[in-house]
Every structure is written in structure tokens, then in C-alpha cells.
Amino acid sequence: MRGLLPEAATQFVSLRAALVAAEHPSTVLAWLRNSALTRILCETAASGRLPTHAGLDTIAASGRGAAQCADHLRAVLVASGTLPARDEHLAAIERHLTRIATLTTEPSPT
């Protein structure tokens, strides 16, 4: 797993431990090598930034398929203890309300 999750990425210690302890390491390696979210994981680890819900929300809003990727990564990070849990239903409502507020405050084209 070296190279996929750098040793210097201390914010991912619990994730690394969970992946190393997996019952089927070949499945974990295949997931890391072939998953679109590995790029996000590696970029975050290389930057030294802590993974955050806000950062994953930004990624989720960035384009097609990004939401599923960010949600999957969020679930993995929460399950491993790398990221604290949050109420995802409440977060989705907040995002929806923010979108509605933005739409209603933008001037309509005439």
C-alpha cells in the first residue's frame, strides 16, 4: 500500500490501519488502484490537509459522478474513524436549501 497512502500522511493513520487489517487485502488493493476516489484521497494526503466534510461537499458539487465518489469516500473515512460522523440527511437538506436560496436571489433574465 506504500505510495497509495504515504507514510507522512498522518491524518490517514486510522484509515491505513483499517485497510491493512482488511480480511481481503487483494480487494482493498484493487479498490485503491482502480477507484476514481483514490485520486482525491492521494491529493488530500499529499497536501497535508485534513479531510473534511466541507472539502468533500466541494468535490461533490464539482461535476457529474463527483457526488457519488465523494459520498463513497466520506463513508470510508467515517467508518475508519478518519472523519467524524455527521447527519448526512441534515447536510443534504442544508445543501438543497442553499441551492434554492441562490436560485431565488439571482436576478431573472429579462
CSV table of C-alpha atoms in Angstrom, one decimal:
chain,number,residue,atom,x,y,z
A,1,MET,CA,0.0,0.0,0.0
A,2,ARG,CA,3.0,2.3,0.1
A,3,GLY,CA,2.7,5.0,-2.4
A,4,LEU,CA,-1.1,5.0,-2.4
A,5,LEU,CA,-1.2,6.3,1.2
A,6,PRO,CA,2.1,7.9,2.0
A,7,GLU,CA,3.6,7.2,5.4
A,8,ALA,CA,3.8,11.0,6.0
A,9,ALA,CA,0.0,11.4,5.7
A,10,THR,CA,-0.6,11.2,9.5
A,11,GLN,CA,-4.2,12.3,9.1
A,12,PHE,CA,-4.9,8.9,7.5
A,13,VAL,CA,-3.4,6.7,10.2
A,14,SER,CA,-6.7,5.2,11.2
A,15,LEU,CA,-7.7,4.7,7.5
A,16,ARG,CA,-4.4,3.0,6.7
A,17,ALA,CA,-4.8,0.7,9.8
A,18,ALA,CA,-8.4,-0.3,8.7
A,19,LEU,CA,-7.2,-1.0,5.1
A,20,VAL,CA,-4.2,-3.1,6.3
A,21,ALA,CA,-6.5,-5.1,8.7
A,22,ALA,CA,-9.0,-5.9,6.0
A,23,GLU,CA,-10.0,-9.5,5.7
A,24,HIS,CA,-9.3,-9.5,1.9
A,25,PRO,CA,-6.3,-7.3,1.1
A,26,SER,CA,-6.5,-8.0,-2.6
A,27,THR,CA,-9.9,-6.4,-2.7
A,28,VAL,CA,-8.6,-3.4,-0.9
A,29,LEU,CA,-5.7,-3.1,-3.3
A,30,ALA,CA,-7.9,-3.5,-6.4
A,31,TRP,CA,-10.3,-0.8,-4.9
A,32,LEU,CA,-7.4,1.6,-4.3
A,33,ARG,CA,-5.8,1.0,-7.8
A,34,ASN,CA,-9.0,1.2,-9.8
A,35,SER,CA,-11.2,3.7,-7.9
A,36,ALA,CA,-11.8,7.2,-9.0
A,37,LEU,CA,-11.8,8.3,-5.4
A,38,THR,CA,-8.2,7.3,-5.0
A,39,ARG,CA,-7.1,10.4,-6.8
A,40,ILE,CA,-9.0,12.5,-4.3
A,41,LEU,CA,-7.5,10.5,-1.4
A,42,CYS,CA,-4.0,10.9,-2.7
A,43,GLU,CA,-4.3,14.6,-3.4
A,44,THR,CA,-5.6,15.2,0.1
A,45,ALA,CA,-2.9,13.1,1.7
A,46,ALA,CA,-0.1,14.8,-0.4
A,47,SER,CA,-1.4,18.2,0.5
A,48,GLY,CA,-1.2,17.5,4.2
A,49,ARG,CA,-4.7,18.8,4.6
A,50,LEU,CA,-7.1,17.1,6.9
A,51,PRO,CA,-10.1,15.5,5.2
A,52,THR,CA,-13.2,17.5,6.0
A,53,HIS,CA,-16.9,17.2,5.2
A,54,ALA,CA,-16.8,20.7,3.7
A,55,GLY,CA,-14.0,19.6,1.4
A,56,LEU,CA,-15.9,16.5,0.3
A,57,ASP,CA,-19.0,18.7,-0.2
A,58,THR,CA,-17.0,20.9,-2.5
A,59,ILE,CA,-15.8,17.9,-4.5
A,60,ALA,CA,-19.3,16.5,-4.7
A,61,ALA,CA,-20.6,19.7,-6.2
A,62,SER,CA,-17.8,19.8,-8.8
A,63,GLY,CA,-19.4,17.7,-11.5
A,64,ARG,CA,-21.1,14.6,-12.8
A,65,GLY,CA,-20.2,11.5,-10.8
A,66,ALA,CA,-18.3,13.5,-8.2
A,67,ALA,CA,-21.1,13.3,-5.7
A,68,GLN,CA,-21.1,9.5,-5.6
A,69,CYS,CA,-17.3,9.4,-5.4
A,70,ALA,CA,-17.3,12.0,-2.6
A,71,ASP,CA,-20.1,10.2,-0.7
A,72,HIS,CA,-18.3,6.8,-1.0
A,73,LEU,CA,-15.0,8.3,0.2
A,74,ARG,CA,-16.9,10.1,3.1
A,75,ALA,CA,-18.4,6.8,4.2
A,76,VAL,CA,-15.0,5.1,4.1
A,77,LEU,CA,-13.4,7.9,6.1
A,78,VAL,CA,-16.1,7.9,8.6
A,79,ALA,CA,-16.1,4.1,9.0
A,80,SER,CA,-12.4,4.2,9.6
A,81,GLY,CA,-12.5,7.0,12.2
A,82,THR,CA,-10.6,9.4,9.9
A,83,LEU,CA,-13.5,11.7,9.6
A,84,PRO,CA,-16.2,12.3,12.3
A,85,ALA,CA,-19.7,11.2,11.5
A,86,ARG,CA,-22.4,13.8,10.7
A,87,ASP,CA,-26.1,13.7,10.0
A,88,GLU,CA,-26.0,13.3,6.2
A,89,HIS,CA,-29.7,13.8,5.9
A,90,LEU,CA,-29.4,17.2,7.6
A,91,ALA,CA,-26.4,18.1,5.4
A,92,ALA,CA,-28.4,17.2,2.3
A,93,ILE,CA,-31.2,19.5,3.4
A,94,GLU,CA,-28.8,22.3,4.1
A,95,ARG,CA,-27.2,21.9,0.6
A,96,HIS,CA,-30.7,21.9,-1.0
A,97,LEU,CA,-31.8,25.0,0.9
A,98,THR,CA,-28.6,26.8,-0.1
A,99,ARG,CA,-29.2,26.0,-3.8
A,100,ILE,CA,-32.8,27.2,-3.5
A,101,ALA,CA,-31.8,30.4,-1.8
A,102,THR,CA,-29.2,31.0,-4.5
A,103,LEU,CA,-31.7,30.4,-7.3
A,104,THR,CA,-34.3,32.8,-5.7
A,105,THR,CA,-31.8,35.6,-5.1
A,106,GLU,CA,-30.3,35.6,-8.6
A,107,PRO,CA,-32.0,38.2,-10.9
A,108,SER,CA,-34.1,36.5,-13.6
A,109,PRO,CA,-33.1,37.2,-17.2
A,110,THR,CA,-35.4,39.7,-18.9
